[in-house]
mmCIF file with all atom_site columns, C-alpha atoms in Angstrom:
data_model
loop_
_atom_site.group_PDB
_atom_site.id
_atom_site.type_symbol
_atom_site.label_atom_id
_atom_site.label_alt_id
_atom_site.label_comp_id
_atom_site.label_asym_id
_atom_site.label_entity_id
_atom_site.label_seq_id
_atom_site.pdbx_PDB_ins_code
_atom_site.Cartn_x
_atom_site.Cartn_y
_atom_site.Cartn_z
_atom_site.occupancy
_atom_site.B_iso_or_equiv
_atom_site.pdbx_formal_charge
_atom_site.auth_seq_id
_atom_site.auth_comp_id
_atom_site.auth_asym_id
_atom_site.auth_atom_id
_atom_site.pdbx_PDB_model_num
ATOM 1   C CA . UNK A 1 1   ? -33.980 -46.314 89.179  1.00 0.00 ? 74  UNK A CA 1
ATOM 2   C CA . UNK A 1 2   ? -37.628 -47.556 89.799  1.00 0.00 ? 75  UNK A CA 1
ATOM 3   C CA . UNK A 1 3   ? -39.821 -44.757 90.563  1.00 0.00 ? 76  UNK A CA 1
ATOM 4   C CA . UNK A 1 4   ? -42.066 -44.742 93.484  1.00 0.00 ? 77  UNK A CA 1
ATOM 5   C CA . UNK A 1 5   ? -44.776 -47.431 93.217  1.00 0.00 ? 78  UNK A CA 1
ATOM 6   C CA . UNK A 1 6   ? -48.684 -47.410 94.592  1.00 0.00 ? 79  UNK A CA 1
ATOM 7   C CA . UNK A 1 7   ? -50.895 -50.218 95.084  1.00 0.00 ? 80  UNK A CA 1
ATOM 8   C CA . UNK A 1 8   ? -53.521 -51.072 94.316  1.00 0.00 ? 81  UNK A CA 1
ATOM 9   C CA . UNK A 1 9   ? -53.657 -48.313 90.847  1.00 0.00 ? 82  UNK A CA 1
ATOM 10  C CA . UNK A 1 10  ? -57.815 -48.322 91.499  1.00 0.00 ? 83  UNK A CA 1
ATOM 11  C CA . UNK A 1 11  ? -59.737 -49.398 93.906  1.00 0.00 ? 84  UNK A CA 1
ATOM 12  C CA . UNK A 1 12  ? -63.801 -49.647 94.729  1.00 0.00 ? 85  UNK A CA 1
ATOM 13  C CA . UNK A 1 13  ? -65.117 -49.486 98.439  1.00 0.00 ? 86  UNK A CA 1
ATOM 14  C CA . UNK A 1 14  ? -68.619 -48.962 99.862  1.00 0.00 ? 87  UNK A CA 1
ATOM 15  C CA . UNK A 1 15  ? -69.138 -46.381 102.647 1.00 0.00 ? 88  UNK A CA 1
ATOM 16  C CA . UNK A 1 16  ? -68.298 -47.736 105.700 1.00 0.00 ? 89  UNK A CA 1
ATOM 17  C CA . UNK A 1 17  ? -65.711 -49.865 104.622 1.00 0.00 ? 90  UNK A CA 1
ATOM 18  C CA . UNK A 1 18  ? -61.843 -49.285 105.250 1.00 0.00 ? 91  UNK A CA 1
ATOM 19  C CA . UNK A 1 19  ? -59.016 -49.526 102.871 1.00 0.00 ? 92  UNK A CA 1
ATOM 20  C CA . UNK A 1 20  ? -55.352 -49.762 102.706 1.00 0.00 ? 93  UNK A CA 1
ATOM 21  C CA . UNK A 1 21  ? -53.381 -47.822 100.253 1.00 0.00 ? 94  UNK A CA 1
ATOM 22  C CA . UNK A 1 22  ? -49.413 -48.779 99.612  1.00 0.00 ? 95  UNK A CA 1
ATOM 23  C CA . UNK A 1 23  ? -47.026 -46.829 98.555  1.00 0.00 ? 96  UNK A CA 1
ATOM 24  C CA . UNK A 1 24  ? -42.891 -48.035 97.761  1.00 0.00 ? 97  UNK A CA 1
ATOM 25  C CA . UNK A 1 25  ? -40.237 -45.233 97.388  1.00 0.00 ? 98  UNK A CA 1
ATOM 26  C CA . UNK A 1 26  ? -37.573 -45.142 95.283  1.00 0.00 ? 99  UNK A CA 1
ATOM 27  C CA . UNK A 1 27  ? -35.030 -47.278 96.442  1.00 0.00 ? 100 UNK A CA 1
ATOM 28  C CA . UNK A 1 28  ? -32.594 -45.386 99.175  1.00 0.00 ? 101 UNK A CA 1
ATOM 29  C CA . UNK A 1 29  ? -35.454 -42.446 100.114 1.00 0.00 ? 102 UNK A CA 1
ATOM 30  C CA . UNK A 1 30  ? -36.257 -42.336 103.665 1.00 0.00 ? 103 UNK A CA 1
ATOM 31  C CA . UNK A 1 31  ? -39.397 -39.542 103.687 1.00 0.00 ? 104 UNK A CA 1
ATOM 32  C CA . UNK A 1 32  ? -42.588 -40.787 102.219 1.00 0.00 ? 105 UNK A CA 1
ATOM 33  C CA . UNK A 1 33  ? -45.769 -38.150 101.828 1.00 0.00 ? 106 UNK A CA 1
ATOM 34  C CA . UNK A 1 34  ? -49.375 -38.800 101.363 1.00 0.00 ? 107 UNK A CA 1
ATOM 35  C CA . UNK A 1 35  ? -51.641 -36.402 98.960  1.00 0.00 ? 108 UNK A CA 1
ATOM 36  C CA . UNK A 1 36  ? -55.135 -36.522 98.164  1.00 0.00 ? 109 UNK A CA 1
ATOM 37  C CA . UNK A 1 37  ? -56.585 -34.890 95.393  1.00 0.00 ? 110 UNK A CA 1
ATOM 38  C CA . UNK A 1 38  ? -59.829 -34.104 94.274  1.00 0.00 ? 111 UNK A CA 1
ATOM 39  C CA . UNK A 1 39  ? -61.550 -31.733 91.392  1.00 0.00 ? 112 UNK A CA 1
ATOM 40  C CA . UNK A 1 40  ? -62.869 -29.316 94.396  1.00 0.00 ? 113 UNK A CA 1
ATOM 41  C CA . UNK A 1 41  ? -59.985 -28.808 97.135  1.00 0.00 ? 114 UNK A CA 1
ATOM 42  C CA . UNK A 1 42  ? -56.967 -29.855 94.670  1.00 0.00 ? 115 UNK A CA 1
ATOM 43  C CA . UNK A 1 43  ? -54.283 -31.034 95.856  1.00 0.00 ? 116 UNK A CA 1
ATOM 44  C CA . UNK A 1 44  ? -54.168 -31.225 99.966  1.00 0.00 ? 117 UNK A CA 1
ATOM 45  C CA . UNK A 1 45  ? -51.206 -32.451 102.057 1.00 0.00 ? 118 UNK A CA 1
ATOM 46  C CA . UNK A 1 46  ? -52.176 -35.537 104.496 1.00 0.00 ? 119 UNK A CA 1
ATOM 47  C CA . UNK A 1 47  ? -48.898 -36.497 106.283 1.00 0.00 ? 120 UNK A CA 1
ATOM 48  C CA . UNK A 1 48  ? -45.466 -36.951 106.103 1.00 0.00 ? 121 UNK A CA 1
ATOM 49  C CA . UNK A 1 49  ? -43.298 -40.012 107.333 1.00 0.00 ? 122 UNK A CA 1
ATOM 50  C CA . UNK A 1 50  ? -39.423 -40.208 108.102 1.00 0.00 ? 123 UNK A CA 1
ATOM 51  C CA . UNK A 1 51  ? -37.607 -42.514 109.653 1.00 0.00 ? 124 UNK A CA 1
ATOM 52  C CA . UNK A 1 52  ? -40.772 -44.446 110.775 1.00 0.00 ? 125 UNK A CA 1
ATOM 53  C CA . UNK A 1 53  ? -42.109 -41.513 112.597 1.00 0.00 ? 126 UNK A CA 1
ATOM 54  C CA . UNK A 1 54  ? -45.172 -39.543 111.434 1.00 0.00 ? 127 UNK A CA 1
ATOM 55  C CA . UNK A 1 55  ? -43.545 -35.801 111.164 1.00 0.00 ? 128 UNK A CA 1
ATOM 56  C CA . UNK A 1 56  ? -45.921 -33.411 109.940 1.00 0.00 ? 129 UNK A CA 1
ATOM 57  C CA . UNK A 1 57  ? -49.788 -33.832 109.415 1.00 0.00 ? 130 UNK A CA 1
ATOM 58  C CA . UNK A 1 58  ? -52.477 -32.038 107.261 1.00 0.00 ? 131 UNK A CA 1
ATOM 59  C CA . UNK A 1 59  ? -55.965 -30.913 108.019 1.00 0.00 ? 132 UNK A CA 1
ATOM 60  C CA . UNK A 1 60  ? -57.717 -34.568 107.763 1.00 0.00 ? 133 UNK A CA 1
ATOM 61  C CA . UNK A 1 61  ? -59.746 -36.286 110.451 1.00 0.00 ? 134 UNK A CA 1
ATOM 62  C CA . UNK A 1 62  ? -58.399 -39.332 112.079 1.00 0.00 ? 135 UNK A CA 1
ATOM 63  C CA . UNK A 1 63  ? -59.873 -41.632 110.131 1.00 0.00 ? 136 UNK A CA 1
ATOM 64  C CA . UNK A 1 64  ? -56.868 -41.057 107.971 1.00 0.00 ? 137 UNK A CA 1
ATOM 65  C CA . UNK A 1 65  ? -53.573 -42.265 109.361 1.00 0.00 ? 138 UNK A CA 1
ATOM 66  C CA . UNK A 1 66  ? -50.418 -44.165 107.958 1.00 0.00 ? 139 UNK A CA 1
ATOM 67  C CA . UNK A 1 67  ? -47.747 -45.626 108.918 1.00 0.00 ? 140 UNK A CA 1
ATOM 68  C CA . UNK A 1 68  ? -44.007 -46.070 107.492 1.00 0.00 ? 141 UNK A CA 1
ATOM 69  C CA . UNK A 1 69  ? -42.307 -49.432 107.915 1.00 0.00 ? 142 UNK A CA 1
ATOM 70  C CA . UNK A 1 70  ? -38.212 -50.011 108.195 1.00 0.00 ? 143 UNK A CA 1
ATOM 71  C CA . UNK A 1 71  ? -37.469 -50.216 104.379 1.00 0.00 ? 144 UNK A CA 1
ATOM 72  C CA . UNK A 1 72  ? -39.430 -46.792 104.045 1.00 0.00 ? 145 UNK A CA 1
ATOM 73  C CA . UNK A 1 73  ? -42.687 -48.552 102.445 1.00 0.00 ? 146 UNK A CA 1
ATOM 74  C CA . UNK A 1 74  ? -45.483 -46.617 103.688 1.00 0.00 ? 147 UNK A CA 1
ATOM 75  C CA . UNK A 1 75  ? -49.190 -47.490 104.066 1.00 0.00 ? 148 UNK A CA 1
ATOM 76  C CA . UNK A 1 76  ? -52.377 -45.149 104.405 1.00 0.00 ? 149 UNK A CA 1
ATOM 77  C CA . UNK A 1 77  ? -55.668 -46.362 106.113 1.00 0.00 ? 150 UNK A CA 1
ATOM 78  C CA . UNK A 1 78  ? -58.847 -44.553 105.928 1.00 0.00 ? 151 UNK A CA 1
ATOM 79  C CA . UNK A 1 79  ? -61.630 -46.116 108.279 1.00 0.00 ? 152 UNK A CA 1
ATOM 80  C CA . UNK A 1 80  ? -64.973 -45.636 107.941 1.00 0.00 ? 153 UNK A CA 1
ATOM 81  C CA . UNK A 1 81  ? -65.078 -44.299 104.607 1.00 0.00 ? 154 UNK A CA 1
ATOM 82  C CA . UNK A 1 82  ? -67.490 -41.823 103.242 1.00 0.00 ? 155 UNK A CA 1
ATOM 83  C CA . UNK A 1 83  ? -68.378 -40.922 99.657  1.00 0.00 ? 156 UNK A CA 1
ATOM 84  C CA . UNK A 1 84  ? -66.415 -37.533 99.904  1.00 0.00 ? 157 UNK A CA 1
ATOM 85  C CA . UNK A 1 85  ? -63.422 -39.836 100.483 1.00 0.00 ? 158 UNK A CA 1
ATOM 86  C CA . UNK A 1 86  ? -63.075 -40.648 96.622  1.00 0.00 ? 159 UNK A CA 1
ATOM 87  C CA . UNK A 1 87  ? -60.020 -39.440 95.746  1.00 0.00 ? 160 UNK A CA 1
ATOM 88  C CA . UNK A 1 88  ? -56.681 -39.863 94.043  1.00 0.00 ? 161 UNK A CA 1
ATOM 89  C CA . UNK A 1 89  ? -54.408 -39.940 96.350  1.00 0.00 ? 162 UNK A CA 1
ATOM 90  C CA . UNK A 1 90  ? -50.526 -39.394 95.676  1.00 0.00 ? 163 UNK A CA 1
ATOM 91  C CA . UNK A 1 91  ? -47.630 -40.525 97.571  1.00 0.00 ? 164 UNK A CA 1
ATOM 92  C CA . UNK A 1 92  ? -44.144 -38.894 97.261  1.00 0.00 ? 165 UNK A CA 1
ATOM 93  C CA . UNK A 1 93  ? -41.034 -39.861 98.404  1.00 0.00 ? 166 UNK A CA 1
ATOM 94  C CA . UNK A 1 94  ? -37.685 -37.899 98.914  1.00 0.00 ? 167 UNK A CA 1
ATOM 95  C CA . UNK A 1 95  ? -33.984 -38.980 100.035 1.00 0.00 ? 168 UNK A CA 1
ATOM 96  C CA . UNK A 1 96  ? -34.415 -36.946 103.451 1.00 0.00 ? 169 UNK A CA 1
ATOM 97  C CA . UNK A 1 97  ? -36.936 -35.459 105.642 1.00 0.00 ? 170 UNK A CA 1
ATOM 98  C CA . UNK A 1 98  ? -39.039 -33.177 103.428 1.00 0.00 ? 171 UNK A CA 1
ATOM 99  C CA . UNK A 1 99  ? -38.693 -30.096 105.394 1.00 0.00 ? 172 UNK A CA 1
ATOM 100 C CA . UNK A 1 100 ? -35.443 -29.804 104.430 1.00 0.00 ? 173 UNK A CA 1
ATOM 101 C CA . UNK A 1 101 ? -35.971 -29.161 101.215 1.00 0.00 ? 174 UNK A CA 1
ATOM 102 C CA . UNK A 1 102 ? -34.907 -32.271 99.477  1.00 0.00 ? 175 UNK A CA 1
ATOM 103 C CA . UNK A 1 103 ? -37.066 -32.661 95.758  1.00 0.00 ? 176 UNK A CA 1
ATOM 104 C CA . UNK A 1 104 ? -39.824 -34.606 96.055  1.00 0.00 ? 177 UNK A CA 1
ATOM 105 C CA . UNK A 1 105 ? -40.883 -37.605 93.480  1.00 0.00 ? 178 UNK A CA 1
ATOM 106 C CA . UNK A 1 106 ? -44.209 -38.473 92.847  1.00 0.00 ? 179 UNK A CA 1
ATOM 107 C CA . UNK A 1 107 ? -45.971 -41.679 92.253  1.00 0.00 ? 180 UNK A CA 1
ATOM 108 C CA . UNK A 1 108 ? -48.756 -42.551 89.891  1.00 0.00 ? 181 UNK A CA 1
ATOM 109 C CA . UNK A 1 109 ? -51.719 -42.309 92.424  1.00 0.00 ? 182 UNK A CA 1
ATOM 110 C CA . UNK A 1 110 ? -54.056 -44.969 93.401  1.00 0.00 ? 183 UNK A CA 1
ATOM 111 C CA . UNK A 1 111 ? -57.670 -43.948 92.812  1.00 0.00 ? 184 UNK A CA 1
ATOM 112 C CA . UNK A 1 112 ? -60.262 -44.338 95.316  1.00 0.00 ? 185 UNK A CA 1
ATOM 113 C CA . UNK A 1 113 ? -64.165 -44.537 94.228  1.00 0.00 ? 186 UNK A CA 1
ATOM 114 C CA . UNK A 1 114 ? -66.742 -44.941 97.591  1.00 0.00 ? 187 UNK A CA 1
ATOM 115 C CA . UNK A 1 115 ? -69.705 -46.020 96.678  1.00 0.00 ? 188 UNK A CA 1
ATOM 116 C CA . UNK B 2 1   ? -52.528 -20.777 107.537 1.00 0.00 ? 21  UNK B CA 1
ATOM 117 C CA . UNK B 2 2   ? -50.497 -21.316 104.578 1.00 0.00 ? 22  UNK B CA 1
ATOM 118 C CA . UNK B 2 3   ? -52.741 -20.560 101.177 1.00 0.00 ? 23  UNK B CA 1
ATOM 119 C CA . UNK B 2 4   ? -51.578 -20.792 97.444  1.00 0.00 ? 24  UNK B CA 1
ATOM 120 C CA . UNK B 2 5   ? -53.787 -18.922 94.580  1.00 0.00 ? 25  UNK B CA 1
ATOM 121 C CA . UNK B 2 6   ? -53.863 -19.423 91.195  1.00 0.00 ? 26  UNK B CA 1
ATOM 122 C CA . UNK B 2 7   ? -55.983 -17.038 89.442  1.00 0.00 ? 27  UNK B CA 1
ATOM 123 C CA . UNK B 2 8   ? -56.075 -19.065 85.817  1.00 0.00 ? 28  UNK B CA 1
ATOM 124 C CA . UNK B 2 9   ? -57.658 -22.338 85.899  1.00 0.00 ? 29  UNK B CA 1
ATOM 125 C CA . UNK B 2 10  ? -57.011 -22.150 82.241  1.00 0.00 ? 30  UNK B CA 1
ATOM 126 C CA . UNK B 2 11  ? -54.785 -20.578 79.867  1.00 0.00 ? 31  UNK B CA 1
ATOM 127 C CA . UNK B 2 12  ? -54.715 -20.893 76.020  1.00 0.00 ? 32  UNK B CA 1
ATOM 128 C CA . UNK B 2 13  ? -51.781 -19.274 74.426  1.00 0.00 ? 33  UNK B CA 1
ATOM 129 C CA . UNK B 2 14  ? -50.279 -19.332 70.767  1.00 0.00 ? 34  UNK B CA 1
ATOM 130 C CA . UNK B 2 15  ? -47.011 -21.201 70.034  1.00 0.00 ? 35  UNK B CA 1
ATOM 131 C CA . UNK B 2 16  ? -44.091 -18.879 70.270  1.00 0.00 ? 36  UNK B CA 1
ATOM 132 C CA . UNK B 2 17  ? -45.918 -15.952 72.045  1.00 0.00 ? 37  UNK B CA 1
ATOM 133 C CA . UNK B 2 18  ? -44.866 -14.989 76.212  1.00 0.00 ? 38  UNK B CA 1
ATOM 134 C CA . UNK B 2 19  ? -46.381 -17.243 78.647  1.00 0.00 ? 39  UNK B CA 1
ATOM 135 C CA . UNK B 2 20  ? -47.122 -15.809 82.014  1.00 0.00 ? 40  UNK B CA 1
ATOM 136 C CA . UNK B 2 21  ? -48.819 -18.191 84.863  1.00 0.00 ? 41  UNK B CA 1
ATOM 137 C CA . UNK B 2 22  ? -49.493 -16.279 87.956  1.00 0.00 ? 42  UNK B CA 1
ATOM 138 C CA . UNK B 2 23  ? -49.295 -17.340 91.857  1.00 0.00 ? 43  UNK B CA 1
ATOM 139 C CA . UNK B 2 24  ? -49.520 -15.593 94.892  1.00 0.00 ? 44  UNK B CA 1
ATOM 140 C CA . UNK B 2 25  ? -49.236 -16.896 98.486  1.00 0.00 ? 45  UNK B CA 1
ATOM 141 C CA . UNK B 2 26  ? -50.301 -15.855 101.677 1.00 0.00 ? 46  UNK B CA 1
ATOM 142 C CA . UNK B 2 27  ? -47.400 -16.999 104.362 1.00 0.00 ? 47  UNK B CA 1
ATOM 143 C CA . UNK B 2 28  ? -46.507 -14.892 107.912 1.00 0.00 ? 48  UNK B CA 1
ATOM 144 C CA . UNK B 2 29  ? -42.750 -16.221 107.534 1.00 0.00 ? 49  UNK B CA 1
ATOM 145 C CA . UNK B 2 30  ? -39.962 -17.067 105.016 1.00 0.00 ? 50  UNK B CA 1
ATOM 146 C CA . UNK B 2 31  ? -41.520 -19.802 102.417 1.00 0.00 ? 51  UNK B CA 1
ATOM 147 C CA . UNK B 2 32  ? -39.881 -21.892 100.044 1.00 0.00 ? 52  UNK B CA 1
ATOM 148 C CA . UNK B 2 33  ? -42.157 -21.722 96.634  1.00 0.00 ? 53  UNK B CA 1
ATOM 149 C CA . UNK B 2 34  ? -42.061 -24.474 94.021  1.00 0.00 ? 54  UNK B CA 1
ATOM 150 C CA . UNK B 2 35  ? -43.622 -24.985 90.380  1.00 0.00 ? 55  UNK B CA 1
ATOM 151 C CA . UNK B 2 36  ? -44.394 -28.507 89.633  1.00 0.00 ? 56  UNK B CA 1
ATOM 152 C CA . UNK B 2 37  ? -45.761 -29.979 86.462  1.00 0.00 ? 57  UNK B CA 1
ATOM 153 C CA . UNK B 2 38  ? -47.907 -32.420 85.377  1.00 0.00 ? 58  UNK B CA 1
ATOM 154 C CA . UNK B 2 39  ? -48.015 -33.499 81.316  1.00 0.00 ? 59  UNK B CA 1
ATOM 155 C CA . UNK B 2 40  ? -50.775 -35.862 79.847  1.00 0.00 ? 60  UNK B CA 1
ATOM 156 C CA . UNK B 2 41  ? -50.530 -39.323 81.325  1.00 0.00 ? 61  UNK B CA 1
ATOM 157 C CA . UNK B 2 42  ? -47.730 -38.414 83.393  1.00 0.00 ? 62  UNK B CA 1
ATOM 158 C CA . UNK B 2 43  ? -46.718 -37.862 86.858  1.00 0.00 ? 63  UNK B CA 1
ATOM 159 C CA . UNK B 2 44  ? -46.393 -35.296 88.794  1.00 0.00 ? 64  UNK B CA 1
ATOM 160 C CA . UNK B 2 45  ? -42.934 -33.578 88.773  1.00 0.00 ? 65  UNK B CA 1
ATOM 161 C CA . UNK B 2 46  ? -40.846 -30.811 90.037  1.00 0.00 ? 66  UNK B CA 1
ATOM 162 C CA . UNK B 2 47  ? -40.205 -28.072 87.319  1.00 0.00 ? 67  UNK B CA 1
ATOM 163 C CA . UNK B 2 48  ? -38.505 -25.783 89.667  1.00 0.00 ? 68  UNK B CA 1
ATOM 164 C CA . UNK B 2 49  ? -38.046 -24.215 92.924  1.00 0.00 ? 69  UNK B CA 1
ATOM 165 C CA . UNK B 2 50  ? -37.315 -20.483 93.840  1.00 0.00 ? 70  UNK B CA 1
ATOM 166 C CA . UNK B 2 51  ? -33.835 -21.199 96.171  1.00 0.00 ? 71  UNK B CA 1
ATOM 167 C CA . UNK B 2 52  ? -32.555 -22.485 93.123  1.00 0.00 ? 72  UNK B CA 1
ATOM 168 C CA . UNK B 2 53  ? -32.719 -19.767 90.647  1.00 0.00 ? 73  UNK B CA 1
ATOM 169 C CA . UNK B 2 54  ? -32.555 -22.390 87.568  1.00 0.00 ? 74  UNK B CA 1
ATOM 170 C CA . UNK B 2 55  ? -34.120 -21.969 84.178  1.00 0.00 ? 75  UNK B CA 1
ATOM 171 C CA . UNK B 2 56  ? -35.655 -25.095 83.347  1.00 0.00 ? 76  UNK B CA 1
ATOM 172 C CA . UNK B 2 57  ? -37.109 -25.837 80.200  1.00 0.00 ? 77  UNK B CA 1
ATOM 173 C CA . UNK B 2 58  ? -36.789 -21.861 79.084  1.00 0.00 ? 78  UNK B CA 1
ATOM 174 C CA . UNK B 2 59  ? -39.133 -21.429 82.541  1.00 0.00 ? 79  UNK B CA 1
ATOM 175 C CA . UNK B 2 60  ? -38.058 -19.115 85.170  1.00 0.00 ? 80  UNK B CA 1
ATOM 176 C CA . UNK B 2 61  ? -39.859 -18.090 87.714  1.00 0.00 ? 81  UNK B CA 1
ATOM 177 C CA . UNK B 2 62  ? -39.007 -14.952 90.707  1.00 0.00 ? 82  UNK B CA 1
ATOM 178 C CA . UNK B 2 63  ? -39.994 -14.912 94.270  1.00 0.00 ? 83  UNK B CA 1
ATOM 179 C CA . UNK B 2 64  ? -41.261 -11.582 94.775  1.00 0.00 ? 84  UNK B CA 1
ATOM 180 C CA . UNK B 2 65  ? -42.062 -11.213 98.491  1.00 0.00 ? 85  UNK B CA 1
ATOM 181 C CA . UNK B 2 66  ? -43.389 -7.864  98.603  1.00 0.00 ? 86  UNK B CA 1
ATOM 182 C CA . UNK B 2 67  ? -45.966 -8.882  96.288  1.00 0.00 ? 87  UNK B CA 1
ATOM 183 C CA . UNK B 2 68  ? -46.134 -12.338 97.746  1.00 0.00 ? 88  UNK B CA 1
ATOM 184 C CA . UNK B 2 69  ? -46.164 -14.096 94.306  1.00 0.00 ? 89  UNK B CA 1
ATOM 185 C CA . UNK B 2 70  ? -43.932 -16.479 92.688  1.00 0.00 ? 90  UNK B CA 1
ATOM 186 C CA . UNK B 2 71  ? -44.821 -16.100 88.874  1.00 0.00 ? 91  UNK B CA 1
ATOM 187 C CA . UNK B 2 72  ? -43.771 -18.772 85.778  1.00 0.00 ? 92  UNK B CA 1
ATOM 188 C CA . UNK B 2 73  ? -42.517 -17.296 82.766  1.00 0.00 ? 93  UNK B CA 1
ATOM 189 C CA . UNK B 2 74  ? -41.391 -18.643 79.426  1.00 0.00 ? 94  UNK B CA 1
ATOM 190 C CA . UNK B 2 75  ? -40.842 -16.217 76.771  1.00 0.00 ? 95  UNK B CA 1
ATOM 191 C CA . UNK B 2 76  ? -41.475 -18.408 73.771  1.00 0.00 ? 96  UNK B CA 1
ATOM 192 C CA . UNK B 2 77  ? -44.519 -21.081 74.502  1.00 0.00 ? 97  UNK B CA 1
ATOM 193 C CA . UNK B 2 78  ? -43.747 -24.399 72.389  1.00 0.00 ? 98  UNK B CA 1
ATOM 194 C CA . UNK B 2 79  ? -46.767 -26.823 72.477  1.00 0.00 ? 99  UNK B CA 1
ATOM 195 C CA . UNK B 2 80  ? -44.920 -29.513 74.447  1.00 0.00 ? 100 UNK B CA 1
ATOM 196 C CA . UNK B 2 81  ? -45.150 -26.932 77.093  1.00 0.00 ? 101 UNK B CA 1
ATOM 197 C CA . UNK B 2 82  ? -49.038 -27.813 77.332  1.00 0.00 ? 102 UNK B CA 1
ATOM 198 C CA . UNK B 2 83  ? -49.683 -29.496 80.779  1.00 0.00 ? 103 UNK B CA 1
ATOM 199 C CA . UNK B 2 84  ? -51.219 -28.505 84.288  1.00 0.00 ? 104 UNK B CA 1
ATOM 200 C CA . UNK B 2 85  ? -49.019 -26.714 86.336  1.00 0.00 ? 105 UNK B CA 1
ATOM 201 C CA . UNK B 2 86  ? -49.165 -26.525 90.131  1.00 0.00 ? 106 UNK B CA 1
ATOM 202 C CA . UNK B 2 87  ? -47.189 -23.916 92.429  1.00 0.00 ? 107 UNK B CA 1
ATOM 203 C CA . UNK B 2 88  ? -46.767 -24.862 95.501  1.00 0.00 ? 108 UNK B CA 1
ATOM 204 C CA . UNK B 2 89  ? -45.458 -23.905 99.111  1.00 0.00 ? 109 UNK B CA 1
ATOM 205 C CA . UNK B 2 90  ? -43.697 -25.419 101.728 1.00 0.00 ? 110 UNK B CA 1
ATOM 206 C CA . UNK B 2 91  ? -43.064 -23.435 105.272 1.00 0.00 ? 111 UNK B CA 1
ATOM 207 C CA . UNK B 2 92  ? -40.307 -22.636 107.039 1.00 0.00 ? 112 UNK B CA 1
ATOM 208 C CA . UNK B 2 93  ? -39.366 -24.445 110.415 1.00 0.00 ? 113 UNK B CA 1
ATOM 209 C CA . UNK B 2 94  ? -38.758 -27.746 108.396 1.00 0.00 ? 114 UNK B CA 1
ATOM 210 C CA . UNK B 2 95  ? -41.714 -27.415 106.600 1.00 0.00 ? 115 UNK B CA 1
ATOM 211 C CA . UNK B 2 96  ? -44.085 -28.534 109.669 1.00 0.00 ? 116 UNK B CA 1
ATOM 212 C CA . UNK B 2 97  ? -46.835 -26.847 107.798 1.00 0.00 ? 117 UNK B CA 1
ATOM 213 C CA . UNK B 2 98  ? -46.896 -29.701 105.059 1.00 0.00 ? 118 UNK B CA 1
ATOM 214 C CA . UNK B 2 99  ? -46.365 -28.578 101.459 1.00 0.00 ? 119 UNK B CA 1
ATOM 215 C CA . UNK B 2 100 ? -49.553 -26.657 100.344 1.00 0.00 ? 120 UNK B CA 1
ATOM 216 C CA . UNK B 2 101 ? -50.676 -26.617 96.756  1.00 0.00 ? 121 UNK B CA 1
ATOM 217 C CA . UNK B 2 102 ? -52.582 -23.944 94.449  1.00 0.00 ? 122 UNK B CA 1
ATOM 218 C CA . UNK B 2 103 ? -55.482 -25.606 92.420  1.00 0.00 ? 123 UNK B CA 1
ATOM 219 C CA . UNK B 2 104 ? -53.164 -25.647 89.553  1.00 0.00 ? 124 UNK B CA 1
ATOM 220 C CA . UNK B 2 105 ? -53.485 -23.813 85.970  1.00 0.00 ? 125 UNK B CA 1
ATOM 221 C CA . UNK B 2 106 ? -53.923 -25.937 82.844  1.00 0.00 ? 126 UNK B CA 1
ATOM 222 C CA . UNK B 2 107 ? -51.690 -24.479 80.191  1.00 0.00 ? 127 UNK B CA 1
ATOM 223 C CA . UNK B 2 108 ? -52.654 -24.984 76.318  1.00 0.00 ? 128 UNK B CA 1
ATOM 224 C CA . UNK B 2 109 ? -50.051 -24.590 73.622  1.00 0.00 ? 129 UNK B CA 1
ATOM 225 C CA . UNK B 2 110 ? -52.147 -23.532 70.117  1.00 0.00 ? 130 UNK B CA 1
ATOM 226 C CA . UNK B 2 111 ? -50.357 -24.308 67.214  1.00 0.00 ? 131 UNK B CA 1
#
C-alpha cells in the first residue's frame, strides 16, 4: 500500500505571496491532519479534516487554511507569506477521525522557504 | 492548555546500556500519550501508545498519572535505536485539542 504523499517536496516563495500544499492520504484513509515543524517551535498541529470537514484547528492565524476533497486528498493554503512561515509542513492520515485514537501515518513533508 | 515537555534535547548512551527518555505532560483531563520516532532520512512514525501497553522494538512506556509522566525505556540500547524521539499527547473529548508534541530528544547510541 502506498504511503502518504505530499507535493511539492520543496518550495521557495517570496514574502507576501501565497502557497498551496497538497497531501494524498493512504488509500482508504479518511482523516488528514497537518502539522508545521520548525527548529524553534517543534511540531505544531495546524488542523484536521475528516469527511471534507475541518474537525480541529490549532492555534494558527487565519492565513492558514485548508480543505479536503471527496477523495480525501487535502490541500493547505497559506496566504500573505511571512518569513516565519518557513518550515517543514507535514501531513498525516488515519483511517478514521484521529480523535477516536486511530494511528496516524506521516508523509515526507514539504519544505517551504520564504525569502 | 495541553503541554508536553521533553527535558533532554540530546541523550547519548553506549550500546547495551539502559535508555530512558523522559516525557512530562500537562493536561487537565485524561490524555492519550504516544511516542513517535524518526530515524535518519525516514518519516515520522508511531512507536507506541499508552493504551496498547505493548513493547515495540524492546521499548516500553508507562503512563504515570500521579507524576504526569510517560517515560520511554529500553533495558539494552542498540545502535539502530539512534533517532529523534517525540512524545505526544492527544486530549480527550475526541481529541479536539489536536495532537501536541514535545520538542523531541535526539538519542545517540555509541558503539
